[in-house]
Short mmCIF file of C-alpha atoms and ligand atoms in Angstrom, two decimals:
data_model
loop_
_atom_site.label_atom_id
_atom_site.label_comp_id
_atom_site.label_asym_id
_atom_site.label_seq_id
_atom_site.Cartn_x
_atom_site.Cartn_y
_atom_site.Cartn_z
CA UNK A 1 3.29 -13.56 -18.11
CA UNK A 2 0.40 -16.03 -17.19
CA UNK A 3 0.02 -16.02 -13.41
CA UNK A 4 -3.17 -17.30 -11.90
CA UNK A 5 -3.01 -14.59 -8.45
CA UNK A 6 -6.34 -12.65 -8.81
CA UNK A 7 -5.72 -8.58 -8.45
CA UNK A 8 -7.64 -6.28 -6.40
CA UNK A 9 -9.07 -2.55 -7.63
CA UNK A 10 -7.88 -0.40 -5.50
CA UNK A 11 -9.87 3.52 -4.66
CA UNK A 12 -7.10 4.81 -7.66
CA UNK A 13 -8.22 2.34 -9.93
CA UNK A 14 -5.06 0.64 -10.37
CA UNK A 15 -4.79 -3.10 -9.77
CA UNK A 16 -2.75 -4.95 -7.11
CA UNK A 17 -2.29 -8.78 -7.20
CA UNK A 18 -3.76 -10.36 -4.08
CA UNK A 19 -0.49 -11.76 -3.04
CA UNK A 20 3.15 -10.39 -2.51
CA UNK A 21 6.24 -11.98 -1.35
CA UNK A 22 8.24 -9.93 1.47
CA UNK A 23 11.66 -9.65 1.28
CA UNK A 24 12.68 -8.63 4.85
CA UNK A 25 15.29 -10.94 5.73
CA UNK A 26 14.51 -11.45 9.04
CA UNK A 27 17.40 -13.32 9.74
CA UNK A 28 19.55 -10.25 10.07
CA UNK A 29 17.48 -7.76 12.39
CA UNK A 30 18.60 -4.43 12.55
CA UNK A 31 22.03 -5.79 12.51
CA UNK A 32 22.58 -5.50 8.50
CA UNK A 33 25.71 -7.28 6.94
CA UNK A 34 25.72 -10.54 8.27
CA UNK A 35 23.77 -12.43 6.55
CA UNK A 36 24.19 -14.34 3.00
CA UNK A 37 23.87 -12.02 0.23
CA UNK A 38 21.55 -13.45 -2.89
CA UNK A 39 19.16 -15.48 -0.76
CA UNK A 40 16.81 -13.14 -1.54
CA UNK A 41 17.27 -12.27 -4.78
CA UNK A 42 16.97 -16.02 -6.15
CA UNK A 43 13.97 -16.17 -4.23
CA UNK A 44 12.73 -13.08 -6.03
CA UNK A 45 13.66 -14.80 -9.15
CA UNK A 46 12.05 -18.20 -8.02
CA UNK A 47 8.88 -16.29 -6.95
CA UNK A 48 8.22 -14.98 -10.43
CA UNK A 49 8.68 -18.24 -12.19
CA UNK A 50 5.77 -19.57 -9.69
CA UNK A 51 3.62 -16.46 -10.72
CA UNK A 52 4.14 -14.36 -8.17
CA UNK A 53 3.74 -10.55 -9.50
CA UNK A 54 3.76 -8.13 -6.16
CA UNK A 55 6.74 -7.91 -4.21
CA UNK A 56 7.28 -5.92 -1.20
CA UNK A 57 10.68 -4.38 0.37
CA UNK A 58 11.83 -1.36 2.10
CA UNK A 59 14.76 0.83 1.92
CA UNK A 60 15.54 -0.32 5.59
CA UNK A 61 15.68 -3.95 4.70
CA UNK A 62 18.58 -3.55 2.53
CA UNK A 63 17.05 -5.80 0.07
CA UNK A 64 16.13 -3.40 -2.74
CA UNK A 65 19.09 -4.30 -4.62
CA UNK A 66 18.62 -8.04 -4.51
CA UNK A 67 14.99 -7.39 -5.60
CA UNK A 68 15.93 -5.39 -8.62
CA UNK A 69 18.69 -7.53 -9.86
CA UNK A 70 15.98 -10.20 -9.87
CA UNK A 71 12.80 -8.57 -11.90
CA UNK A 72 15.75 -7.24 -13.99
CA UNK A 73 17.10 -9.84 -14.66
CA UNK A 74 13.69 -12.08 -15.30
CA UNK A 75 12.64 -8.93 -17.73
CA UNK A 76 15.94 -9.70 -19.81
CA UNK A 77 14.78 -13.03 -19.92
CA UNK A 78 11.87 -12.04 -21.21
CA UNK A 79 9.58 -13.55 -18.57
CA UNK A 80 7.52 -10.47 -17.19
CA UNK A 81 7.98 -6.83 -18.36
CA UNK A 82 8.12 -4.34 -16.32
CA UNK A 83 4.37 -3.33 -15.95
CA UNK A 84 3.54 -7.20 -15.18
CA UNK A 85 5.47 -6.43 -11.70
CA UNK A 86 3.91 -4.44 -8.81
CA UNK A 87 7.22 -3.17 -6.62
CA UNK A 88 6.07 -1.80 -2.93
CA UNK A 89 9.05 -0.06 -1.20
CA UNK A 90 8.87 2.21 2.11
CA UNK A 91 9.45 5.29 3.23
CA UNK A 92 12.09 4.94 6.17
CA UNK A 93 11.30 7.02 9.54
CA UNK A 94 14.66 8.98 9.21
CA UNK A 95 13.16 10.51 6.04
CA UNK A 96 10.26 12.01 6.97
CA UNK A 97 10.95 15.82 7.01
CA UNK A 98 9.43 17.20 4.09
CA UNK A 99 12.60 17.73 2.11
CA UNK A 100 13.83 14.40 2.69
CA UNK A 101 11.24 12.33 0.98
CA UNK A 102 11.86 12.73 -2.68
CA UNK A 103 15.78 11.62 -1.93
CA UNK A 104 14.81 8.49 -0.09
CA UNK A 105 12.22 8.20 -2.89
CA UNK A 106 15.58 8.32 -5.49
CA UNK A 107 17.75 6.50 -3.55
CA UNK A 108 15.21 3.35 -3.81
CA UNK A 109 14.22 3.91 -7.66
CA UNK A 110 18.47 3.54 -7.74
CA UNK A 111 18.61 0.63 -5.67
CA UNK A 112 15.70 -1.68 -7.38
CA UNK A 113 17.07 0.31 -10.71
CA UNK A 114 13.88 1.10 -12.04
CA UNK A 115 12.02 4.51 -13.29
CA UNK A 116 8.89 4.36 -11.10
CA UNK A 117 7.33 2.53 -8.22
CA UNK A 118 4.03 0.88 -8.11
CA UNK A 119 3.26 1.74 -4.75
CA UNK A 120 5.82 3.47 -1.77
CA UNK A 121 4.18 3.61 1.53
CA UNK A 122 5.10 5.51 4.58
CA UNK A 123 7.04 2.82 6.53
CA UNK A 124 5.64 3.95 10.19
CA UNK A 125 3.89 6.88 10.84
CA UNK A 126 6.83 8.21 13.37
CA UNK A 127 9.71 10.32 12.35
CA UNK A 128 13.62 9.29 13.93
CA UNK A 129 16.00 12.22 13.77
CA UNK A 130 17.37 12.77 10.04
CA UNK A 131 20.83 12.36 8.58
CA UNK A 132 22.71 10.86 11.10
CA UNK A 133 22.19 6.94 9.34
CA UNK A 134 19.29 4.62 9.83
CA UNK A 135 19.17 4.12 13.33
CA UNK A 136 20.00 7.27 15.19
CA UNK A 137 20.62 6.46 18.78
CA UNK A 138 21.78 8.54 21.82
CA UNK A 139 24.65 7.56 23.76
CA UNK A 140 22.49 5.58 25.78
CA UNK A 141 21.56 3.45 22.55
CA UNK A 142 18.05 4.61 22.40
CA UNK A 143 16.37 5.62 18.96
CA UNK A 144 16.52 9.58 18.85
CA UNK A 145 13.06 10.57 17.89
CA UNK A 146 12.30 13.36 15.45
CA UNK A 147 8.45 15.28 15.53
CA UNK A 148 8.00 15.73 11.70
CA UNK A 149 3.86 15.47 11.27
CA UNK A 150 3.23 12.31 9.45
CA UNK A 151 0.64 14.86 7.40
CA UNK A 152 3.24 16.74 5.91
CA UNK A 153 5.66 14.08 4.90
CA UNK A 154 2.16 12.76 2.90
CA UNK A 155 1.78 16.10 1.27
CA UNK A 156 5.19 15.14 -0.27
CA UNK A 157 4.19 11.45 -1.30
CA UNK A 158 1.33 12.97 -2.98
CA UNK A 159 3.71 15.00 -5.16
CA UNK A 160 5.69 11.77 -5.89
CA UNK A 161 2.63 10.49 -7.65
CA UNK A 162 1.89 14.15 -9.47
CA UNK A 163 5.49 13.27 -11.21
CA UNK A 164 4.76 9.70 -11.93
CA UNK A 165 7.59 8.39 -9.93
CA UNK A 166 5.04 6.24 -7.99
CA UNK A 167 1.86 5.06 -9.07
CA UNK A 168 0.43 5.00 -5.40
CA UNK A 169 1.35 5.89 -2.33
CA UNK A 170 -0.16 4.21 0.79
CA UNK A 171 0.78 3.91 4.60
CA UNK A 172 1.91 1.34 7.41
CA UNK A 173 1.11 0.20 10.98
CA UNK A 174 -1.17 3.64 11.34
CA UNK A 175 -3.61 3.42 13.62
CA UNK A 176 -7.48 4.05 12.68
CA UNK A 177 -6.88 7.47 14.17
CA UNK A 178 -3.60 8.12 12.29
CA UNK A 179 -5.41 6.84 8.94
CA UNK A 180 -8.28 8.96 9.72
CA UNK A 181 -6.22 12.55 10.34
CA UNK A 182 -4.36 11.75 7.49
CA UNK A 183 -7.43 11.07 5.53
CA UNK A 184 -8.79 14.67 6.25
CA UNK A 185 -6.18 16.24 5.27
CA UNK A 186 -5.28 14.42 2.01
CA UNK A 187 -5.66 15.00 -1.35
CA UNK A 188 -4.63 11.88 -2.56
CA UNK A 189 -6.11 8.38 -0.31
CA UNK A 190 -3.51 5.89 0.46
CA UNK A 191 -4.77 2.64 -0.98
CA UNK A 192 -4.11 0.78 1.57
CA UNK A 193 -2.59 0.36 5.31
CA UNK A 194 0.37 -2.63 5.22
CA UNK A 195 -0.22 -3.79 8.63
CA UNK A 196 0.71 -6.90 10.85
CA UNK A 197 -2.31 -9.04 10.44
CA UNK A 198 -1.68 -12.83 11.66
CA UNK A 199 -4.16 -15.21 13.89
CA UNK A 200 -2.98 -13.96 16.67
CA UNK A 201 -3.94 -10.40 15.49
CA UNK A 202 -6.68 -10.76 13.80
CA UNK A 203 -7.59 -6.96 13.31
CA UNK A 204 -11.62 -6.96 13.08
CA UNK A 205 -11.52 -3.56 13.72
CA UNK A 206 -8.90 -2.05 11.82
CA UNK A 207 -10.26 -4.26 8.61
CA UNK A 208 -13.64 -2.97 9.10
CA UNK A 209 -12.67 0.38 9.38
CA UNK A 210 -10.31 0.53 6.63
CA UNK A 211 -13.18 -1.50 4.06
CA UNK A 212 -15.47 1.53 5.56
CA UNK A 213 -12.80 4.06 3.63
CA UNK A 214 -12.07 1.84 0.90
CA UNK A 215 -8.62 1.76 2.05
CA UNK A 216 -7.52 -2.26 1.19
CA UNK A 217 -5.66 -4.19 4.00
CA UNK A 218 -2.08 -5.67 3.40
CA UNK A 219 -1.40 -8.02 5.74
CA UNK A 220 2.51 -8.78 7.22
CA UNK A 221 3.96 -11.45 9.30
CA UNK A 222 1.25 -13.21 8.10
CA UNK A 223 2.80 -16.44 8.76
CA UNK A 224 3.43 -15.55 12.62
CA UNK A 225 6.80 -14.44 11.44
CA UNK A 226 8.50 -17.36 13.03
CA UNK A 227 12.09 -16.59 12.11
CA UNK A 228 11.88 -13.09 14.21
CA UNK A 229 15.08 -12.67 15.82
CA UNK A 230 13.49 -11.69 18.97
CA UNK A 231 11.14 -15.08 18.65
CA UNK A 232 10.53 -16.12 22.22
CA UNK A 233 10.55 -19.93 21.98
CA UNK A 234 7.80 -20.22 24.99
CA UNK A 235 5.24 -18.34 22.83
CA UNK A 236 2.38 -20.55 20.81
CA UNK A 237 3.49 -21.35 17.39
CA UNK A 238 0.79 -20.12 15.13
CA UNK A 239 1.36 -22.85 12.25
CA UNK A 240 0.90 -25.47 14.27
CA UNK A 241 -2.30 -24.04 16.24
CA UNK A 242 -4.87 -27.21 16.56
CA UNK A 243 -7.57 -25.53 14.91
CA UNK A 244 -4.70 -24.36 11.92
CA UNK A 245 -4.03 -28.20 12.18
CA UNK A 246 -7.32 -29.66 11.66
CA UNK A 247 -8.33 -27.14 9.01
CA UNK A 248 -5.10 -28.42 7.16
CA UNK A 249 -5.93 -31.78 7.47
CA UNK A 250 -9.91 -31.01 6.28
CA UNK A 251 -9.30 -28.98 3.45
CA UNK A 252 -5.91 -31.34 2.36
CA UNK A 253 -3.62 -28.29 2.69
CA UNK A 254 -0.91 -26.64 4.48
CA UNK A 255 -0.69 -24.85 7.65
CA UNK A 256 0.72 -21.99 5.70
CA UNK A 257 -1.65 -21.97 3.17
CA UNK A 258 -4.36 -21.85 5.58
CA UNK A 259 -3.09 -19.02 7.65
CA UNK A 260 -3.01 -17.22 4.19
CA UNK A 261 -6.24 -18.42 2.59
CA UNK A 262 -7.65 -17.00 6.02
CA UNK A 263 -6.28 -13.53 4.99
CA UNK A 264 -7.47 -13.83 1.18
CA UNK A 265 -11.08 -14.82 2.71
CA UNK A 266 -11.38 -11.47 4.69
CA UNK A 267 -10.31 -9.50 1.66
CA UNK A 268 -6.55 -8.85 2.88
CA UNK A 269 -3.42 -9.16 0.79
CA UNK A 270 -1.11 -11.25 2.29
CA UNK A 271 2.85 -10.83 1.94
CA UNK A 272 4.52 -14.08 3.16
CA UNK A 273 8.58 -14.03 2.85
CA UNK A 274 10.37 -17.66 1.66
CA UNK A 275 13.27 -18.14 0.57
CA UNK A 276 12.51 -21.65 -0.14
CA UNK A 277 11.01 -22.54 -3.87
CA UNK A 278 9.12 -25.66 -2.41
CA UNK A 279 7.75 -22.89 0.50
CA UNK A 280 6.97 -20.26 -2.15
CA UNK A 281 5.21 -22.63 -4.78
CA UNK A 282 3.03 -23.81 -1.22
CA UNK A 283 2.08 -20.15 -0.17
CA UNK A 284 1.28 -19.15 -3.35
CA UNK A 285 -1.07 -22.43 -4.05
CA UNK A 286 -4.24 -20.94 -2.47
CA UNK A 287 -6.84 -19.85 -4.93
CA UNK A 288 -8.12 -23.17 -5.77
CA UNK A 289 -10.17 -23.60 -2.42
CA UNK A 290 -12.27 -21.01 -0.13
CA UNK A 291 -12.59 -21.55 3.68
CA UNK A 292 -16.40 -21.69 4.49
CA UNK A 293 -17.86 -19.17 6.86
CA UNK A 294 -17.80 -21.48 10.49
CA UNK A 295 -13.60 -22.24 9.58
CA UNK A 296 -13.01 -18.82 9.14
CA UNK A 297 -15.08 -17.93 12.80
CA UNK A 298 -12.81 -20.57 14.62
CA UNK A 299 -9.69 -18.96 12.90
CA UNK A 300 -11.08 -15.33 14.43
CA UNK A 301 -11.44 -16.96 17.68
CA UNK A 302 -7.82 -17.77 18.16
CA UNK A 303 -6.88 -13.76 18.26
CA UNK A 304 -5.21 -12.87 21.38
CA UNK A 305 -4.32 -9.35 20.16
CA UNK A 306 -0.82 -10.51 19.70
CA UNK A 307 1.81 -8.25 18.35
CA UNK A 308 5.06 -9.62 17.22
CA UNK A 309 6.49 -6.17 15.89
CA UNK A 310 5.31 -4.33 18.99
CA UNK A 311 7.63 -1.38 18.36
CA UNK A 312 8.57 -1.20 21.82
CA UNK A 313 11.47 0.96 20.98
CA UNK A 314 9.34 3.76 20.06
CA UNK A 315 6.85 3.56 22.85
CA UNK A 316 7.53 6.81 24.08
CA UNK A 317 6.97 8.58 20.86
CA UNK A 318 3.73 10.76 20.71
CA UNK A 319 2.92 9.24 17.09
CA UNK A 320 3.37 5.53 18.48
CA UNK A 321 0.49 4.11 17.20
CA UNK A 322 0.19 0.91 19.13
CA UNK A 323 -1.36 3.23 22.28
CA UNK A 324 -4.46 3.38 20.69
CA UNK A 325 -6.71 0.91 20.67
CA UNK A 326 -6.25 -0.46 17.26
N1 NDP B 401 5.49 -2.80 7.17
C1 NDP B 401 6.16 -3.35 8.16
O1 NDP B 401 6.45 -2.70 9.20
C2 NDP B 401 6.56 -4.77 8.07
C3 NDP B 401 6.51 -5.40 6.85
N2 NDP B 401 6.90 -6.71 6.74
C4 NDP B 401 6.83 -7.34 5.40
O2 NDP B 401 6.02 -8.51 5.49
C5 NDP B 401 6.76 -9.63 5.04
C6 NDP B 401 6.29 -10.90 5.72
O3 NDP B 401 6.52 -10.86 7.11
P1 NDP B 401 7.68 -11.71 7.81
O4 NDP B 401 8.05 -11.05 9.07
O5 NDP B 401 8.74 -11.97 6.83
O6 NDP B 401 6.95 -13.04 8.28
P2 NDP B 401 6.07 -14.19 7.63
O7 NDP B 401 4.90 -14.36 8.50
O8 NDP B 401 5.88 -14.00 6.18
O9 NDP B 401 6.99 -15.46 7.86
C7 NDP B 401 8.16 -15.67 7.13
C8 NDP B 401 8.87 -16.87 7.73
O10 NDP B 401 8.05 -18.03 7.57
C9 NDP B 401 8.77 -19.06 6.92
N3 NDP B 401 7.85 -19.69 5.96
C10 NDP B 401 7.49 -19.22 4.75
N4 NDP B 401 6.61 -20.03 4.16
C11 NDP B 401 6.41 -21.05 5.01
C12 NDP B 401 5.60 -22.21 4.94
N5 NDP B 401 4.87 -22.47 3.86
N6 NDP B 401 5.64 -23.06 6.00
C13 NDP B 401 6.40 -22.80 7.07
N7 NDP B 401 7.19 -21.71 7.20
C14 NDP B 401 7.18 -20.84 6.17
C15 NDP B 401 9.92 -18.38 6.22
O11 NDP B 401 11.05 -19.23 6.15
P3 NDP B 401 11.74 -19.61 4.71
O12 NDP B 401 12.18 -18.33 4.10
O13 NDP B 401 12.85 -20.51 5.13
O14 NDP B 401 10.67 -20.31 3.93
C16 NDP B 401 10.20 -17.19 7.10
O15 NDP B 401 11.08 -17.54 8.13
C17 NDP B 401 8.21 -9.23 5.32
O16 NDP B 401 9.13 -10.05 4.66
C18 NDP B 401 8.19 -7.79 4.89
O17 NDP B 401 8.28 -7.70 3.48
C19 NDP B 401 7.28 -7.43 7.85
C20 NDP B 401 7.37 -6.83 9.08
C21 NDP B 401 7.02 -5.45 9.28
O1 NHF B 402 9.28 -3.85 8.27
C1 NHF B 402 9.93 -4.03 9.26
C2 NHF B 402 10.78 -5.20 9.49
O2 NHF B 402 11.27 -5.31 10.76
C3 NHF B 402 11.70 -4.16 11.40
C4 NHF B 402 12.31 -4.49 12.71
O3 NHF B 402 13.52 -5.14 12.54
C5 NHF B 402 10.53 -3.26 11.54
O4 NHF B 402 10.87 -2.04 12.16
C6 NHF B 402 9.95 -2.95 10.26
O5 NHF B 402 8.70 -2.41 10.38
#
């Protein structure tokens, strides 16, 4: 498969491509079964006819299945194998207890019907009480927490790699505390920290600290997110931010593409979802320019520390790791 997405070493030495499509059909919230089934997949296929070769999904989007159907299906054809595709699924909070892991671990390979992942990541560093479905909640309809140390469900994604059932594990919205407790006391470094990372929230701290470990950055919502159920229409719109619209017009490109040549520029790895082939061929269209140094300082000025996913839910939860500073 010929695909012109440059990869990125990571501190394992394996390769990642630069950009990934998400899958999290935002359209359906936490409310799962109502939207159209095979959206996703076709875009999956879609994506890998434009050259897209990283694709990321979670066992809590519900999209594993449409995912794997579609790299299946495009390795029958004979268009990628197998070890062209890197598949990132997630490590879902009611799984965290130690002897949990490896069955969520299974329960994905299943889904996305394939022997090994390329990277898992834990999904959030907090733990929701186990076996009692994805969203535990009291009778009050609040999440029920549960305390498991996000160090010792690692100590079981490290084994995961020891088998070879993934190739690399890595971890999500952590803070730079989390990332650095976890780092001293792990034997194996996460390669990187899937974060949201959008104009709005920018991250100059996080990124610099993770570069400082050699951790890499992946970068979600990237687009602003702007089909969020929760989308509050009296917020900005980040695509169609003056400064987003002038750098469009100078560099003859897309909005998109230059919220997501902003990420490639700072060394990120951008995971834009579309289900659109005319959408997907655009975000994926971005390595034949380079934003120069003063258009990437006006694109850091519009940060506002803006969170989207703020997590509010789990505010309360002593490993919420939006109380820290970054
Ligand atoms: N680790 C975590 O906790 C989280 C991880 N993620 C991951 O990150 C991925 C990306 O984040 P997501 O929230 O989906 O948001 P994005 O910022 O990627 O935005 C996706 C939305 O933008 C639209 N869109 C895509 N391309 C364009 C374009 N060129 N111009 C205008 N609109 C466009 C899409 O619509 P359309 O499909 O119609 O093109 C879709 O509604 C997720 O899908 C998921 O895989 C997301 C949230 C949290
Ligand atoms: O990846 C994600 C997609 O959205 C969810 C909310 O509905 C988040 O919890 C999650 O982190």
């Amino acid at each position: 498969m010929t695909s012109n997405v440059p990869k990125v070493l990571l501190n394992n030495g394996t390769f990642m491509p630069i950009i990934g499509l998400g899958t999290w059909g935002s359209d359906w919230g936490l409310t799962f079964g109502q939207r159209e089934r095979g959206a996703i997949e076709q875009a999956v296929k879609d994506a890998i006819d434009l050259g897209y070769l990283h694709i990321d999904t979670a066992l809590v989007y519900d999209t594993e299945k449409e995912v794997g159907n579609a790299i299946n299906e495009k390795i029958r054809q004979g268009v990628v194998k197998r070890e062209d595709v890197y598949i990132v699924s997630k490590l879902w909070n009611t799984f965290h207890r130690p002897d949990l892991v490896r069955g969520a671990l299974m329960q994905s390979l299943q889904n996305l019907n394939t022997p090994y992942l390329d990277l898992y990541l834990i999904h959030w560093p907090l733990a929701h009480k186990e076996e009692q479905g994805l969203f535990p909640v009291d009778d009050k309809g609040n999440i029920v927490f549960s305390f498991v140390d996000f160090v010792d469900t690692w100590k079981e994604m490290e084994k995961l790699v020891d088998d070879g059932l993934v190739k690399s594990i890595g971890i999500s919205n952590f803070s730079k505390n989390q990332t650095e407790r976890l780092l001293a006391n792990a034997r194996i470094k996460p390669v990187t920290n899937q974060v949201e990372c959008q104009l709005y929230l920018t991250q100059t701290k996080l990124s610099e600290y993770l570069r400082s470990k050699g951790i890499t950055l992946t970068a979600y919502g990237p687009l602003g997110s702007p089909a969020r159920p929760w989308l509050d229409s009296k917020e900005p719109v980040l695509l169609e931010e003056p400064t987003v619209l002038s750098l469009a017009a100078k560099y003859n490109k897309t909005p998109a593409q230059i919220a997501l040549r902003y990420q490639i520029d700072r060394g990120h790895i951008p995971i834009p979802k579309s289900s659109n082939k005319t959408r997907l061929a655009e975000n994926i269209s971005i390595f034949d320019f380079q934003l120069d140094a003063g258009d990437l300082e006006a694109l850091n000025k519009l940060n506002r520390n803006k969170r989207f996913f703020s997590n509010d839910e789990n505010a309360t939860h002593p490993d919420h790791p939006f109380n820290d500073e970054y």
